CSV table of C-alpha atoms and ligand atoms in Angstrom, one decimal:
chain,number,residue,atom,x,y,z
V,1,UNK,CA,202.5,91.0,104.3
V,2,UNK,CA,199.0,89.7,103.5
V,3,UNK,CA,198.1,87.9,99.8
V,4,UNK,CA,193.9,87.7,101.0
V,5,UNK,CA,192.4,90.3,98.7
V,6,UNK,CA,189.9,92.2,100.0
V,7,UNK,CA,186.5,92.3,98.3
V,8,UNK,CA,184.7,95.7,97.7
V,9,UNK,CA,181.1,94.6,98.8
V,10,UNK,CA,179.2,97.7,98.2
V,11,UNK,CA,178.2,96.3,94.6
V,12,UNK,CA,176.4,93.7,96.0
V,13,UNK,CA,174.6,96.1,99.1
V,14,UNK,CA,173.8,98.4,96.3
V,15,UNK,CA,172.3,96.5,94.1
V,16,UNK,CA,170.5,94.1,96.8
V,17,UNK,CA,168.7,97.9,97.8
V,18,UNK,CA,168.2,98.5,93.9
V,19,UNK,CA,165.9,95.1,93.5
V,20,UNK,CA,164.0,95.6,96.4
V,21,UNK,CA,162.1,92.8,97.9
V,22,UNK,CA,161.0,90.0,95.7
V,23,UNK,CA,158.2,87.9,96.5
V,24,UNK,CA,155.8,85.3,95.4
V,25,UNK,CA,157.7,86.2,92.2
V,26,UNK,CA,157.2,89.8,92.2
V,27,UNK,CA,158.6,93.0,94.1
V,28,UNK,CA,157.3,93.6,97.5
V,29,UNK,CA,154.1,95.7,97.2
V,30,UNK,CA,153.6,98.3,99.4
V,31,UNK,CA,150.3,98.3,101.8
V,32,UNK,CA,148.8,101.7,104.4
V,33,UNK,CA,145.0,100.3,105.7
V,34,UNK,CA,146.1,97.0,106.3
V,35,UNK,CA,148.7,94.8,107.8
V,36,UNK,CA,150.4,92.5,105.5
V,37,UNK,CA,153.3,89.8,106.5
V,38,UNK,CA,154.3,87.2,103.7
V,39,UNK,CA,154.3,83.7,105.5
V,40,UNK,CA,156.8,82.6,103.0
V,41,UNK,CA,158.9,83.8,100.2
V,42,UNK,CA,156.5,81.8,97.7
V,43,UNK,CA,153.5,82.9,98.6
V,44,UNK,CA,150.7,83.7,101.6
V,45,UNK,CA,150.4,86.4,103.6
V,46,UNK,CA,148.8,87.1,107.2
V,47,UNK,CA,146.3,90.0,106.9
V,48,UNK,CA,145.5,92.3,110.0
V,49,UNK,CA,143.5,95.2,110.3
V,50,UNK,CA,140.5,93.9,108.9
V,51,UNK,CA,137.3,93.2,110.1
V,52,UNK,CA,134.8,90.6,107.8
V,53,UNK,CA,132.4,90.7,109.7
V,54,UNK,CA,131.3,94.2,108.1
V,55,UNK,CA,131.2,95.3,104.5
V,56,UNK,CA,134.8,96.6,104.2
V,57,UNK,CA,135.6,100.3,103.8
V,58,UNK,CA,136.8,100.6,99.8
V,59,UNK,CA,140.5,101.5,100.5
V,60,UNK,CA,141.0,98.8,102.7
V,61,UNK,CA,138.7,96.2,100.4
V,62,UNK,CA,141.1,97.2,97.3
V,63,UNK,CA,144.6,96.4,99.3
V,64,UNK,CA,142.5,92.8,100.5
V,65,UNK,CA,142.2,92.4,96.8
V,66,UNK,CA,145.5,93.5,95.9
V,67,UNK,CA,147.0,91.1,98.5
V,68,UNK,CA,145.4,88.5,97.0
V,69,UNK,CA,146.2,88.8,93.4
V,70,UNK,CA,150.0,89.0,94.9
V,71,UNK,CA,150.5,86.5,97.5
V,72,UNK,CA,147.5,84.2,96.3
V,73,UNK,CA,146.5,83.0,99.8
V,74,UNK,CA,145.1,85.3,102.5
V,75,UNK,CA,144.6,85.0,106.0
V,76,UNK,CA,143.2,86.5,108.5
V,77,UNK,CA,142.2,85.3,112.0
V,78,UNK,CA,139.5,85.5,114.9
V,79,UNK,CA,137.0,85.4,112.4
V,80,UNK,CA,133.5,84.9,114.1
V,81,UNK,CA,131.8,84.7,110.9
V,82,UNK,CA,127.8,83.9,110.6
V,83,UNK,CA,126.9,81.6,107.3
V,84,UNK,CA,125.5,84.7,105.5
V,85,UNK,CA,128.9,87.3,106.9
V,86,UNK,CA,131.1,84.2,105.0
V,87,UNK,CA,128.9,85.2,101.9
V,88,UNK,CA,128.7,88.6,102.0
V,89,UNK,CA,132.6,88.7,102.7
V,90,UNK,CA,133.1,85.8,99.5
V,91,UNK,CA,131.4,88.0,97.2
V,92,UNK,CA,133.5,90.7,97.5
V,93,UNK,CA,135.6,88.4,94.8
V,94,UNK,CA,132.7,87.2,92.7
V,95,UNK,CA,129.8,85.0,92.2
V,96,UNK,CA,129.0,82.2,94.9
V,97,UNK,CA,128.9,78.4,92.7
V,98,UNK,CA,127.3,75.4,93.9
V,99,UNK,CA,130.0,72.2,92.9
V,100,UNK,CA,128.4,69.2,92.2
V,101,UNK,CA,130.3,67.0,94.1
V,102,UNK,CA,131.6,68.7,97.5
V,103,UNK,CA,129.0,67.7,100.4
V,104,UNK,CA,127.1,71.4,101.2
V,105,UNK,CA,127.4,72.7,104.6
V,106,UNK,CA,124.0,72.6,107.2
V,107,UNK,CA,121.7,73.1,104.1
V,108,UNK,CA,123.5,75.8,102.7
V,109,UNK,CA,123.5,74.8,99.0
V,110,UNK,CA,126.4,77.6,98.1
V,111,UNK,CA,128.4,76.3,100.7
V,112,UNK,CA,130.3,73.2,101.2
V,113,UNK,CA,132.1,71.5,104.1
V,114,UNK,CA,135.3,69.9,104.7
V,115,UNK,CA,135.1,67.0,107.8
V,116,UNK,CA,137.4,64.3,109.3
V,117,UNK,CA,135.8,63.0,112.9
V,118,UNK,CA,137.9,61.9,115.6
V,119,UNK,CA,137.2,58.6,115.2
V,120,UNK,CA,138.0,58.7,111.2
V,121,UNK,CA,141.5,57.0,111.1
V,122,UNK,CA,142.3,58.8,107.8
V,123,UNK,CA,141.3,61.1,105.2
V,124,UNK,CA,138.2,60.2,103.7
V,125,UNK,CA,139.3,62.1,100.2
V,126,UNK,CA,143.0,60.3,100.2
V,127,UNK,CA,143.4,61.6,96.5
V,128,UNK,CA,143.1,65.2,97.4
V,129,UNK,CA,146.1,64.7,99.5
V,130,UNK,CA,148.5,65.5,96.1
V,131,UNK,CA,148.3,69.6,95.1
V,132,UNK,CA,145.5,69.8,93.1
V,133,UNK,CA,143.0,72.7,92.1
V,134,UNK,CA,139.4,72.5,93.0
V,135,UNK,CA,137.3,71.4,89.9
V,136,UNK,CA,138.9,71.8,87.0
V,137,UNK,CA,136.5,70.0,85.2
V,138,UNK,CA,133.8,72.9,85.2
V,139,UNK,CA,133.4,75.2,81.9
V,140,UNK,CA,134.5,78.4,84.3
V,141,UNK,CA,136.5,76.2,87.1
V,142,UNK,CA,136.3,78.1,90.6
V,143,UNK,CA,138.0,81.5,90.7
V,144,UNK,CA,138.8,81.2,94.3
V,145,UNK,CA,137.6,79.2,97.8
V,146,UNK,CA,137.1,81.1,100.8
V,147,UNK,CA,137.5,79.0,103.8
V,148,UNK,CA,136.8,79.3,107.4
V,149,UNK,CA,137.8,76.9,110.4
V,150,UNK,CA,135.0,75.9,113.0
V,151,UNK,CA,137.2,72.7,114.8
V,152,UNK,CA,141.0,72.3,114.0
V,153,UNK,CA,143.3,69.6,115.7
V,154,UNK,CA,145.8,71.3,118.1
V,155,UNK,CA,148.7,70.0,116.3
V,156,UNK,CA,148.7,69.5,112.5
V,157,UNK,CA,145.8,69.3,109.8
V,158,UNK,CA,147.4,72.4,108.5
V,159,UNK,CA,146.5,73.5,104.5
V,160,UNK,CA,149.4,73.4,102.0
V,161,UNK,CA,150.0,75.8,99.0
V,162,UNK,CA,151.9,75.6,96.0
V,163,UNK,CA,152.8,78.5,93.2
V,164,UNK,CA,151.8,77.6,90.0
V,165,UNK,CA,153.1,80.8,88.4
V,166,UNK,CA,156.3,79.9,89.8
V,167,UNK,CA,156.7,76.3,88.7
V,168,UNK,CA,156.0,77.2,85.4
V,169,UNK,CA,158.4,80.1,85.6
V,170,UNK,CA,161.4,77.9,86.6
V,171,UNK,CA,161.0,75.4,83.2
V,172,UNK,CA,163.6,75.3,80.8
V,173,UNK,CA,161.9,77.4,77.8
V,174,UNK,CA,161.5,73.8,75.9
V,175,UNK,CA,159.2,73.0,78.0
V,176,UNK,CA,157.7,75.7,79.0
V,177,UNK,CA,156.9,76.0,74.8
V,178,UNK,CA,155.8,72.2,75.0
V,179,UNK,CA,153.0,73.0,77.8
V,180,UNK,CA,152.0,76.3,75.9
V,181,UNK,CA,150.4,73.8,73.6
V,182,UNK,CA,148.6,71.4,75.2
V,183,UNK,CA,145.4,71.5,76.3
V,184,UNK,CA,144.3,69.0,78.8
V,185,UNK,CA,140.8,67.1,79.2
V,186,UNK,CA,139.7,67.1,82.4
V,187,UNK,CA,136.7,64.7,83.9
V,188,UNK,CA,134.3,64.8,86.5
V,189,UNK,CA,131.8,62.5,85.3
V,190,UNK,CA,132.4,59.1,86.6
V,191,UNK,CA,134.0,60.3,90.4
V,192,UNK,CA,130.2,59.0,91.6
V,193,UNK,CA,130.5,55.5,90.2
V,194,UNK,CA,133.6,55.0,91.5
V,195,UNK,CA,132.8,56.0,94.6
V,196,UNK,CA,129.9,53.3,94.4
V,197,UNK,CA,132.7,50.7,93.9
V,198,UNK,CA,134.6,51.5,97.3
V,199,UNK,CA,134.7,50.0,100.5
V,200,UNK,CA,131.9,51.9,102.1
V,201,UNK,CA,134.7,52.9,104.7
V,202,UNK,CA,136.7,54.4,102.3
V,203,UNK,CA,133.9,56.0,100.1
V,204,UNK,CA,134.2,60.1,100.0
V,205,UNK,CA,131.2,62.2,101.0
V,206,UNK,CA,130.5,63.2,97.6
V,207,UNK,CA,127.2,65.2,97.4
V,208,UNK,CA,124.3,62.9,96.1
V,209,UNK,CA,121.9,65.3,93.8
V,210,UNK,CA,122.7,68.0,91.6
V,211,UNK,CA,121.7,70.4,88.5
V,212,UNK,CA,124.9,70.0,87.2
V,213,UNK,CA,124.6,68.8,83.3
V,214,UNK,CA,126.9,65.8,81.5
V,215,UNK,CA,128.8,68.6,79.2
V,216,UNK,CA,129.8,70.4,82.8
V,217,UNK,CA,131.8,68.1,84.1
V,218,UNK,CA,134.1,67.4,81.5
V,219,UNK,CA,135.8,70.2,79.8
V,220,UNK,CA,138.9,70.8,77.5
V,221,UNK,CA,141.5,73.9,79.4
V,222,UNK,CA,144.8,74.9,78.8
V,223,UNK,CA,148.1,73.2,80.4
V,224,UNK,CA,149.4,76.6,80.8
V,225,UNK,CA,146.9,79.4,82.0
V,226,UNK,CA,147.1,83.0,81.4
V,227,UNK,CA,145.8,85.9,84.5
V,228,UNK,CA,142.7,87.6,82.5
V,229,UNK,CA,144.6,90.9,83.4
V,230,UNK,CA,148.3,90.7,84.0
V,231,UNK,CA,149.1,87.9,81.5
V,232,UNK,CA,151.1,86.0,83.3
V,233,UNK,CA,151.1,82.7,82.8
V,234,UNK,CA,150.8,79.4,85.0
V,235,UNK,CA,151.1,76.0,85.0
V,236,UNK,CA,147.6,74.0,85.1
V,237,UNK,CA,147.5,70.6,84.7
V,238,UNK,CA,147.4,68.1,87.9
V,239,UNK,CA,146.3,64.6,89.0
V,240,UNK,CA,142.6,65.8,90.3
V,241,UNK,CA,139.9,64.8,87.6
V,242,UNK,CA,142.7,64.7,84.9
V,243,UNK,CA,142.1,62.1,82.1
V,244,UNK,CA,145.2,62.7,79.6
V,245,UNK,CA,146.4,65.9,77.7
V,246,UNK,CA,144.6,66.4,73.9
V,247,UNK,CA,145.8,64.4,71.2
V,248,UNK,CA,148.2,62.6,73.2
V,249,UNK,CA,147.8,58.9,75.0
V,250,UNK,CA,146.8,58.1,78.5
V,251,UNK,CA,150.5,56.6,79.0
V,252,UNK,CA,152.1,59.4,77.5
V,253,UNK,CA,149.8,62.3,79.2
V,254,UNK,CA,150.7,60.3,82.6
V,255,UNK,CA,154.0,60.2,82.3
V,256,UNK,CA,154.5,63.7,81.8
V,257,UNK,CA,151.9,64.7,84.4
V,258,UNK,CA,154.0,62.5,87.0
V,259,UNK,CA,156.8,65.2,86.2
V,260,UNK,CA,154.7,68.0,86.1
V,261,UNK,CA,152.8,66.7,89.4
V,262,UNK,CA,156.3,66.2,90.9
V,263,UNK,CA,157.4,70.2,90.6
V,264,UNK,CA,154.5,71.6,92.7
V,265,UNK,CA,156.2,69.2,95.7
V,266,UNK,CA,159.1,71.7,96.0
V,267,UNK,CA,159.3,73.4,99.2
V,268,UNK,CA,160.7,76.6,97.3
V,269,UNK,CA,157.4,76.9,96.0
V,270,UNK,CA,154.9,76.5,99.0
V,271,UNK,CA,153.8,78.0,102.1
V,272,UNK,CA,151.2,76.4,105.4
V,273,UNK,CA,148.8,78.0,107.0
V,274,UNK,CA,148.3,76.5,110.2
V,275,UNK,CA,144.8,76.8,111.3
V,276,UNK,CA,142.7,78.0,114.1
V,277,UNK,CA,139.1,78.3,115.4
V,278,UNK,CA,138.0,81.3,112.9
V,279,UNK,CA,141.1,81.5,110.6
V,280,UNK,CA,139.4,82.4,107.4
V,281,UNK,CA,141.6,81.5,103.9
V,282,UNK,CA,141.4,83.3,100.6
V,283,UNK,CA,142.9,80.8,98.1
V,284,UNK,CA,143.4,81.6,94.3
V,285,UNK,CA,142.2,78.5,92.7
V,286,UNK,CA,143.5,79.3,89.1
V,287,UNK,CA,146.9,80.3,89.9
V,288,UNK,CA,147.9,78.5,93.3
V,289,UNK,CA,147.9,74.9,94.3
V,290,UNK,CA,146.7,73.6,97.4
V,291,UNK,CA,146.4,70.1,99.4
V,292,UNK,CA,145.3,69.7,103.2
V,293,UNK,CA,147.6,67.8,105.4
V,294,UNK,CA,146.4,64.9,107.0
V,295,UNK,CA,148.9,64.1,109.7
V,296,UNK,CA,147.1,64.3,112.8
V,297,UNK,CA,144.9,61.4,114.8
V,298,UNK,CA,142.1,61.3,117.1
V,299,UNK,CA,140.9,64.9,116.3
V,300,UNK,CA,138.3,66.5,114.3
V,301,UNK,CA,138.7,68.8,111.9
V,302,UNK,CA,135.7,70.7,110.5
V,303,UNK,CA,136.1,73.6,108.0
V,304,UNK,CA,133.4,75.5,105.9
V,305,UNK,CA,133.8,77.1,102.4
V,306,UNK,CA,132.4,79.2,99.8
V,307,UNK,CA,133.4,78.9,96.0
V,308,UNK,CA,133.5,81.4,93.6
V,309,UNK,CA,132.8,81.3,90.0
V,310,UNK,CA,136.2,81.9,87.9
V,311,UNK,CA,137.0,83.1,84.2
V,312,UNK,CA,136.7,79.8,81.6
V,313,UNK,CA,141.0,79.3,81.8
V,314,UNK,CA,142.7,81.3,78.9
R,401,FE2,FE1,140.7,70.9,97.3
C-alpha cells in the first residue's frame, strides 16, 4: 500500500484560468486590428498589421496607443519611413521638442540622431550606458521617443528597457513611502562644460547652439511619478543629469540613488529589442527605462529619433 498522497491540482488550474494573463504588471489586454506579441513578461511588445507610412485608420491608431500605455515599448518593423512620415507618425502621441543637447539629424531641428562609426572603438556617450530617462532636467521632460534604425550591427547594439512602474511596485511599503516624498533636482546645465574638459576622443556629440533658457535645464520632479490618467505610480529618479534629492546631501542622495540605480538592473524587469534596418521604437520615457547596448565592434550603428513633449511629472 502506497503513503504518497495525491494532490488535487484542479485549484491551482482553476484559479491560474481565473487570473488570466498578467503582464507588464497588468492583465493581458485583448487586441482585433492589430497584432500584438509581448517580447517579455515585463514589458515590449512586437506590433504587426500596421502600416506608418500612412495616417493610421482610428481603430487601429487607438489599439497602437493602447499597446503603448500597456507594454511601454512598441515595435514594429520594415519601416521605410521618410523624415516627414517619422513626424507625421510621432505626432500621433504629441507635440515634436527640440532637446538642447542631442545632435539633430541632417538639419532636421525636431529630430535628433544616435551614431557610433565603425571605426569608433566605444560609445561616445559612455554614461548613457546605465538605464536612464531622456532629459529629465526639462520643465515637461519628454513624453515619449520614437526611434527608427537606418544602419544596425548584425550582431548586438541592441536597446535595453527597464519597468519603472514595476520596480517601484516591488519596494517594501517603507520605502516606497520614503520615495513618495522626495523630490529630486535634476541638472542639465553644466553637461557642455564638461564636455569642453574631455579628451576630444572621448567628448559626446552634444549639440552646439540652442534656444533653450538657464531655468530649462534644471528643474525640481518627483522621485515617484504618477500616470496623468491611471495613477499609477513609478519610480523616477536615475544617474542621468541627477544632482541629489531636495533637502538631502549629495553623499546621502548618492547613496540611495546607487540602490535605487541598482533595481532597474533586474532582468525580471526588462526586455531588448534587437534592431533592424527600419525597426521603428515607441518608448514611454516617463514610465520605462531605457539604455542602448554597446557590445558590438567594427560596425556602425546609426539610428534617428523624434521626441515628444510630456506632462511636467506629477
Ligand atoms: Fe537615452
Amino acid at each position: 500500500m502506497s503513503n504518497e498522497k495525491t494532490i488535487d491540482i484542479s485549484n491551482f488550474v482553476s484559479t491560474a484560468a481565473d487570473q488570466g494573463t498578467v503582464v507588464a504588471g497588468l492583465p493581458l489586454p485583448s487586441f482585433s486590428h492589430i497584432g500584438v506579441e509581448p517580447i517579455s513578461g515585463a514589458c515590449g511588445c512586437i506590433i504587426t498589421g500596421a502600416d506608418l507610412t500612412r495616417p493610421l485608420e482610428p481603430a487601429v491608431l487607438g489599439e497602437v496607443m493602447k499597446a503603448f500605455e500597456h507594454f511601454l515599448v512598441i515595435v514594429f518593423r520594415d519601416q521605410a519611413l521618410s523624415p516627414e512620415q517619422h513626424k507625421a507618425f510621432s505626432r500621433c502621441f504629441g507635440e515634436l521638442t527640440e532637446l538642447p543637447q542631442a545632435p539633430t539629424y541632417d538639419g532636421h531641428l525636431d529630430m535628433q540622431e544616435v551614431r557610433r562609426e565603425a571605426y569608433e572603438e566605444k560609445n561616445v556617450v559612455p554614461s548613457f550606458e546605465h538605464f536612464h530617462t531622456d532629459s529629465p532636467f526639462l520643465p515637461r521632460p519628454p513624453l515619449c521617443v520614437v526611434m527608427r534604425a537606418l544602419a544596425v550591427p548584425r550582431f548586438g547594439g541592441d536597446t535595453a528597457f527597464s519597468n519603472a512602474y514595476l520596480v517601484y511596485e516591488d519596494l517594501s511599503a517603507g520605502m516606497q513611502k520614503l520615495l513618495d516624498g522626495l523630490q529630486v533636482v535634476y541638472s542639465g546645465k553644466d553637461i557642455w562644460a564638461k564636455n569642453a574638459k574631455l579628451d576630444k576622443d572621448k567628448r559626446l556629440r552634444l549639440r552646439e547652439e540652442h534656444s533653450f533658457t538657464e531655468a530649462e535645464l534644471e528643474n525640481i520632479h518627483p522621485a515617484v511619478r504618477r500616470h496623468p490618467v491611471t495613477g499609477r505610480k513609478a519610480l523616477y529618479a536615475t544617474t542621468a543629469y541627477f544632482k541629489r534629492f531636495v533637502d538631502w546631501s549629495e553623499e546621502e542622495s548618492r547613496a540611495l540613488l546607487g540602490y535605487l540605480q541598482g533595481l532597474a538592473q533586474r532582468a525580471e524587469y526588462q526586455c531588448r529589442v534587437r534592431w533592424q534596418p527600419d525597426t521603428v521604437l515607441v518608448w514611454d520615457n516617463r514610465f520605462l527605462l531605457h539604455r542602448g547596448v554597446h557590445d558590438f565592434k567594427n560596425e556602425r550603428r546609426h539610428l534617428v529619433r523624434t521626441t515628444i513633449i510630456g506632462e511636467r511629472p506629477i
